[in-house]
PDB file of C-alpha atoms in Angstrom:
ATOM      1  CA  UNK A   1       0.107  -0.001   0.158  1.00 55.00           C
ATOM      2  CA  UNK A   2       1.102   3.639  -0.387  1.00 62.00           C
ATOM      3  CA  UNK A   3       1.029   3.900   3.398  1.00 62.00           C
ATOM      4  CA  UNK A   4       3.906   1.321   3.586  1.00 62.00           C
ATOM      5  CA  UNK A   5       6.239   3.800   1.983  1.00 64.00           C
ATOM      6  CA  UNK A   6       5.002   6.896   3.820  1.00 66.00           C
ATOM      7  CA  UNK A   7       2.128   8.242   1.792  1.00 64.00           C
ATOM      8  CA  UNK A   8      -0.405   9.876   3.544  1.00 64.00           C
ATOM      9  CA  UNK A   9      -3.114   9.758   0.892  1.00 68.00           C
ATOM     10  CA  UNK A  10      -3.572   7.850  -2.185  1.00 83.00           C
ATOM     11  CA  UNK A  11      -5.852   7.950  -5.055  1.00 89.00           C
ATOM     12  CA  UNK A  12      -6.542   5.181  -7.606  1.00 91.00           C
ATOM     13  CA  UNK A  13      -8.777   4.520 -10.770  1.00 91.00           C
ATOM     14  CA  UNK A  14     -10.664   1.522 -11.553  1.00 92.00           C
ATOM     15  CA  UNK A  15     -13.772   0.430 -13.301  1.00 92.00           C
ATOM     16  CA  UNK A  16     -17.021   0.237 -11.296  1.00 93.00           C
ATOM     17  CA  UNK A  17     -16.522  -3.533 -11.063  1.00 93.00           C
ATOM     18  CA  UNK A  18     -13.110  -3.165  -9.292  1.00 93.00           C
ATOM     19  CA  UNK A  19     -13.842  -0.178  -6.843  1.00 94.00           C
ATOM     20  CA  UNK A  20     -14.073  -2.188  -3.785  1.00 94.00           C
ATOM     21  CA  UNK A  21     -11.113  -4.452  -4.862  1.00 93.00           C
ATOM     22  CA  UNK A  22      -8.912  -1.323  -5.141  1.00 92.00           C
ATOM     23  CA  UNK A  23     -10.100   0.109  -1.870  1.00 91.00           C
ATOM     24  CA  UNK A  24      -9.072  -3.200  -0.241  1.00 90.00           C
ATOM     25  CA  UNK A  25      -5.706  -2.753  -1.563  1.00 88.00           C
ATOM     26  CA  UNK A  26      -5.502   0.523   0.578  1.00 86.00           C
ATOM     27  CA  UNK A  27      -6.371   3.430  -1.697  1.00 89.00           C
ATOM     28  CA  UNK A  28      -7.928   6.419   0.104  1.00 88.00           C
ATOM     29  CA  UNK A  29      -9.907   7.582  -2.973  1.00 91.00           C
ATOM     30  CA  UNK A  30     -11.041   5.556  -5.862  1.00 94.00           C
ATOM     31  CA  UNK A  31     -12.292   6.876  -8.986  1.00 95.00           C
ATOM     32  CA  UNK A  32     -14.493   5.263 -11.527  1.00 95.00           C
ATOM     33  CA  UNK A  33     -12.541   6.160 -14.576  1.00 94.00           C
ATOM     34  CA  UNK A  34     -15.635   5.205 -16.904  1.00 94.00           C
ATOM     35  CA  UNK A  35     -17.718   7.851 -14.997  1.00 95.00           C
ATOM     36  CA  UNK A  36     -15.261  10.551 -14.049  1.00 94.00           C
ATOM     37  CA  UNK A  37     -11.866  11.793 -15.378  1.00 95.00           C
ATOM     38  CA  UNK A  38      -9.484  11.650 -12.595  1.00 94.00           C
ATOM     39  CA  UNK A  39      -7.789  15.005 -13.608  1.00 94.00           C
ATOM     40  CA  UNK A  40     -11.200  16.681 -12.562  1.00 95.00           C
ATOM     41  CA  UNK A  41     -10.992  15.031  -9.136  1.00 92.00           C
ATOM     42  CA  UNK A  42      -7.188  14.882  -8.196  1.00 92.00           C
ATOM     43  CA  UNK A  43      -4.986  17.977  -8.065  1.00 92.00           C
ATOM     44  CA  UNK A  44      -1.465  18.628  -6.595  1.00 92.00           C
ATOM     45  CA  UNK A  45      -0.130  15.340  -5.947  1.00 91.00           C
ATOM     46  CA  UNK A  46       3.472  14.557  -5.318  1.00 90.00           C
ATOM     47  CA  UNK A  47       3.684  11.375  -7.440  1.00 89.00           C
ATOM     48  CA  UNK A  48       1.806   9.644 -10.307  1.00 90.00           C
ATOM     49  CA  UNK A  49       2.457   6.070 -10.933  1.00 88.00           C
ATOM     50  CA  UNK A  50       1.197   5.237 -14.458  1.00 88.00           C
ATOM     51  CA  UNK A  51       0.581   1.671 -15.788  1.00 86.00           C
ATOM     52  CA  UNK A  52      -1.687   2.589 -18.830  1.00 88.00           C
ATOM     53  CA  UNK A  53       0.320   4.827 -21.124  1.00 85.00           C
ATOM     54  CA  UNK A  54      -0.814   6.663 -23.998  1.00 85.00           C
ATOM     55  CA  UNK A  55      -3.596   9.473 -23.328  1.00 89.00           C
ATOM     56  CA  UNK A  56      -3.895   8.440 -19.592  1.00 91.00           C
ATOM     57  CA  UNK A  57      -0.066   9.258 -19.295  1.00 86.00           C
ATOM     58  CA  UNK A  58      -0.530  12.669 -21.156  1.00 87.00           C
ATOM     59  CA  UNK A  59      -3.512  13.666 -18.758  1.00 92.00           C
ATOM     60  CA  UNK A  60      -1.557  12.677 -15.741  1.00 91.00           C
ATOM     61  CA  UNK A  61       0.908  15.479 -16.097  1.00 90.00           C
ATOM     62  CA  UNK A  62      -1.869  17.944 -15.146  1.00 92.00           C
ATOM     63  CA  UNK A  63      -2.432  16.623 -11.710  1.00 93.00           C
ATOM     64  CA  UNK A  64       1.119  16.900 -10.421  1.00 90.00           C
ATOM     65  CA  UNK A  65       2.149  19.563  -8.030  1.00 90.00           C
ATOM     66  CA  UNK A  66       5.227  21.723  -9.027  1.00 89.00           C
ATOM     67  CA  UNK A  67       8.331  19.436  -8.587  1.00 86.00           C
ATOM     68  CA  UNK A  68       5.970  16.340  -8.677  1.00 87.00           C
ATOM     69  CA  UNK A  69       6.916  13.124 -10.273  1.00 86.00           C
ATOM     70  CA  UNK A  70       5.534  10.943 -12.845  1.00 86.00           C
ATOM     71  CA  UNK A  71       6.762   7.466 -13.113  1.00 86.00           C
ATOM     72  CA  UNK A  72       5.503   4.995 -16.103  1.00 83.00           C
ATOM     73  CA  UNK A  73       6.006   1.622 -16.959  1.00 81.00           C
ATOM     74  CA  UNK A  74       3.555   1.762 -19.828  1.00 79.00           C
ATOM     75  CA  UNK A  75       5.339   4.192 -22.189  1.00 65.00           C
ATOM     76  CA  UNK A  76       8.317   3.304 -24.219  1.00 63.00           C
ATOM     77  CA  UNK A  77      10.824   5.609 -22.865  1.00 54.00           C
ATOM     78  CA  UNK A  78      13.723   4.215 -24.872  1.00 53.00           C
ATOM     79  CA  UNK A  79      11.804   5.212 -28.101  1.00 58.00           C
ATOM     80  CA  UNK A  80      10.500   8.647 -27.504  1.00 58.00           C
ATOM     81  CA  UNK A  81      12.089  12.107 -27.999  1.00 60.00           C
ATOM     82  CA  UNK A  82       9.661  13.647 -25.338  1.00 64.00           C
ATOM     83  CA  UNK A  83      12.141  14.440 -22.549  1.00 67.00           C
ATOM     84  CA  UNK A  84       9.162  14.302 -20.027  1.00 68.00           C
ATOM     85  CA  UNK A  85       8.488  10.692 -20.907  1.00 66.00           C
ATOM     86  CA  UNK A  86      12.033   9.630 -21.005  1.00 62.00           C
ATOM     87  CA  UNK A  87      12.586  11.120 -17.450  1.00 66.00           C
ATOM     88  CA  UNK A  88       9.267   9.463 -16.368  1.00 67.00           C
ATOM     89  CA  UNK A  89      10.031   6.020 -18.005  1.00 66.00           C
ATOM     90  CA  UNK A  90      11.004   3.291 -15.541  1.00 64.00           C
ATOM     91  CA  UNK A  91      12.420  -0.264 -16.116  1.00 67.00           C
ATOM     92  CA  UNK A  92      12.220  -2.825 -13.450  1.00 72.00           C
ATOM     93  CA  UNK A  93      15.756  -4.135 -12.601  1.00 78.00           C
ATOM     94  CA  UNK A  94      16.611  -6.780 -10.089  1.00 81.00           C
ATOM     95  CA  UNK A  95      17.995  -5.527  -6.660  1.00 88.00           C
ATOM     96  CA  UNK A  96      18.643  -7.850  -3.934  1.00 93.00           C
ATOM     97  CA  UNK A  97      18.405  -4.930  -1.486  1.00 92.00           C
ATOM     98  CA  UNK A  98      14.799  -3.761  -2.783  1.00 88.00           C
ATOM     99  CA  UNK A  99      13.412  -7.406  -2.982  1.00 90.00           C
ATOM    100  CA  UNK A 100      14.588  -7.960   0.554  1.00 94.00           C
ATOM    101  CA  UNK A 101      12.694  -4.789   1.625  1.00 92.00           C
ATOM    102  CA  UNK A 102       9.575  -5.827  -0.186  1.00 89.00           C
ATOM    103  CA  UNK A 103       9.740  -9.264   1.504  1.00 93.00           C
ATOM    104  CA  UNK A 104      10.003  -7.548   4.891  1.00 94.00           C
ATOM    105  CA  UNK A 105       6.862  -5.474   4.067  1.00 91.00           C
ATOM    106  CA  UNK A 106       5.164  -8.470   3.003  1.00 92.00           C
ATOM    107  CA  UNK A 107       6.154 -10.488   6.124  1.00 95.00           C
ATOM    108  CA  UNK A 108       5.063  -7.582   8.285  1.00 94.00           C
ATOM    109  CA  UNK A 109       1.657  -7.311   6.646  1.00 90.00           C
ATOM    110  CA  UNK A 110       2.395  -3.816   5.281  1.00 87.00           C
ATOM    111  CA  UNK A 111       2.090  -5.093   1.456  1.00 86.00           C
ATOM    112  CA  UNK A 112      -0.278  -7.912   0.422  1.00 87.00           C
ATOM    113  CA  UNK A 113       0.431  -9.386  -2.947  1.00 91.00           C
ATOM    114  CA  UNK A 114      -2.487 -10.508  -4.805  1.00 93.00           C
ATOM    115  CA  UNK A 115      -2.135 -13.859  -6.468  1.00 94.00           C
ATOM    116  CA  UNK A 116      -4.502 -14.580  -9.223  1.00 94.00           C
ATOM    117  CA  UNK A 117      -3.245 -18.021 -10.114  1.00 96.00           C
ATOM    118  CA  UNK A 118      -0.547 -20.434  -9.551  1.00 95.00           C
ATOM    119  CA  UNK A 119       0.940 -22.856 -12.137  1.00 95.00           C
ATOM    120  CA  UNK A 120       3.709 -25.494 -11.953  1.00 95.00           C
ATOM    121  CA  UNK A 121       6.819 -24.554 -14.004  1.00 94.00           C
ATOM    122  CA  UNK A 122       5.900 -27.260 -16.493  1.00 94.00           C
ATOM    123  CA  UNK A 123       2.973 -25.127 -17.449  1.00 95.00           C
ATOM    124  CA  UNK A 124       4.627 -21.973 -17.996  1.00 95.00           C
ATOM    125  CA  UNK A 125       3.044 -21.414 -21.489  1.00 95.00           C
ATOM    126  CA  UNK A 126      -0.302 -21.670 -20.038  1.00 95.00           C
ATOM    127  CA  UNK A 127       0.576 -19.495 -17.108  1.00 95.00           C
ATOM    128  CA  UNK A 128       1.788 -16.777 -19.483  1.00 94.00           C
ATOM    129  CA  UNK A 129      -1.505 -16.995 -21.541  1.00 95.00           C
ATOM    130  CA  UNK A 130      -3.777 -16.876 -18.450  1.00 94.00           C
ATOM    131  CA  UNK A 131      -5.267 -13.419 -17.543  1.00 90.00           C
ATOM    132  CA  UNK A 132      -6.666 -13.378 -13.911  1.00 89.00           C
ATOM    133  CA  UNK A 133      -9.265 -10.959 -13.106  1.00 88.00           C
ATOM    134  CA  UNK A 134      -7.178  -9.731 -10.172  1.00 91.00           C
ATOM    135  CA  UNK A 135      -3.564 -10.360  -9.284  1.00 91.00           C
ATOM    136  CA  UNK A 136      -0.640 -11.946 -10.654  1.00 93.00           C
ATOM    137  CA  UNK A 137       0.260 -15.292 -12.022  1.00 95.00           C
ATOM    138  CA  UNK A 138       2.806 -17.013 -10.128  1.00 94.00           C
ATOM    139  CA  UNK A 139       5.037 -20.040 -11.283  1.00 95.00           C
ATOM    140  CA  UNK A 140       5.628 -22.753  -8.657  1.00 94.00           C
ATOM    141  CA  UNK A 141       9.283 -24.110  -8.850  1.00 92.00           C
ATOM    142  CA  UNK A 142       9.897 -27.325  -7.092  1.00 78.00           C
ATOM    143  CA  UNK A 143      13.334 -29.004  -6.379  1.00 63.00           C
ATOM    144  CA  UNK A 144      13.380 -32.287  -4.822  1.00 54.00           C
ATOM    145  CA  UNK A 145       9.926 -32.223  -3.224  1.00 57.00           C
ATOM    146  CA  UNK A 146      10.171 -28.755  -1.554  1.00 54.00           C
ATOM    147  CA  UNK A 147       9.032 -25.478  -2.892  1.00 51.00           C
ATOM    148  CA  UNK A 148      11.642 -22.729  -3.588  1.00 51.00           C
TER     149      UNK A 148
END
């Protein structure tokens, strides 16, 4: 949740079918993006984390306060000449320190991962093709009878 990293308020968008689910993840304010434009509701935020890109990314700039930061995983920052998008683009890179901190937050209950489905490693292709309603797909790796 945003509170786990010190945020005092968080806003999120979702379809009407997912409003309660997103609230259960810890969002203070949930906006039905089909009924209302988020930029008509949200103002002067410190950080926007964009997972959609395109028009949503473009509209997100207007809700930032001066000096605010936009981070996106949905735009191709390597391909664009727009300096704002290049600066906002984020690529996930493995970090032992960060993974240990995430594990600590999960173990302490501050973060709750949502698992949509679990597949054995032998079914990786099916797992890749599976699109759960909520959560991530997890591959179960087994070595000598014990899960890793």
